[in-house]
Amino acid sequence: MAVSQETARDRVGLGWRAELAAGILSNLARIDVLEVIADDYYGASRAGIAALRSLARQVPVSLHGVGMGLASTIPAEPRRLHAMARLMQAVQAESWSEHLSFVRAGGIEIGHLAAPPRTPHSAAGAIANIALATRIVGSAPLMENIATLVQPPASTMDEAAWLAQIIHGAQVPLLLDLHNLYANAVNAGESPQELLLRLPLDRVGAVHLSGGHWIAAPDGGQRLLDDHLHDVPPEVFALLTVLARHAPQPLTAIVERDGNYPSFEHVLGQLELARAALRAGRAA
């Protein structure tokens, strides 16, 4: 379904990182929205919170959590949810988000985002945790699909069905990471576009764009690792165009970069490629 450019109001932004701060602050007119890692500010000083609040007055800011572990049959820790609630109140951010992952088990912090088995049981756990998070924070999160090198063991549902069950059951927007989707599809030998078109695209509230690199797999093949250290590949921009062609609602696309930083003009070039991909989809 084509959507007119006049009604789309798509936005393109960037993940806030200290290494990019000077470039971001010098180019706010070319950045529609910023996404800030919330966990970096839970224990911030008053001055740090004030600086973030000042930034949010200049450009829309979304807070992005990485440590709640909401996609778990274990109830989420209220302490982490209250920290997000306080930060949302202090910064007056426009939205917040988390991952559909677990990050701890048996009291042990895993240290990274892990994909749970895709089952009705884990989907029910995610829905319950999202409801708890919504009550405590005071607004519903956008929930992000994560990357995984292998299909989660013990899964009885495929990724598209599992994501759709949670998004519809929890009644929350999907933060669709297109590089995660692309990596998961190629690692599983599936078509990225077919996976994309099976998702509830009318529930996508925001999009993540990033890059990765190929690594050797134990079976002698290769797997695509989502590392945020490389440019967004053309295949992911192509998926953004497909998404814009089928999603009737406005989209917010965020470019993520977590290291191996190029010049800021190059980063801005990635944002312009995202704008072009969105325009191409809307015009199709």
Tab-separated table of C-alpha atoms in Angstrom, residues 15 23 119 126 140 155 160 208 215:
chain	number	residue	atom	x	y	z
A	15	GLY	CA	21.689	6.949	18.603
A	23	GLY	CA	28.931	16.149	15.709
A	119	THR	CA	7.140	-20.538	22.741
A	126	ALA	CA	6.824	-11.167	27.931
A	140	ALA	CA	3.885	1.527	27.078
A	155	SER	CA	11.433	-23.013	20.201
A	160	ALA	CA	7.390	-13.772	13.007
A	208	HIS	CA	16.740	0.560	14.025
A	215	ILE	CA	31.986	-14.652	11.181
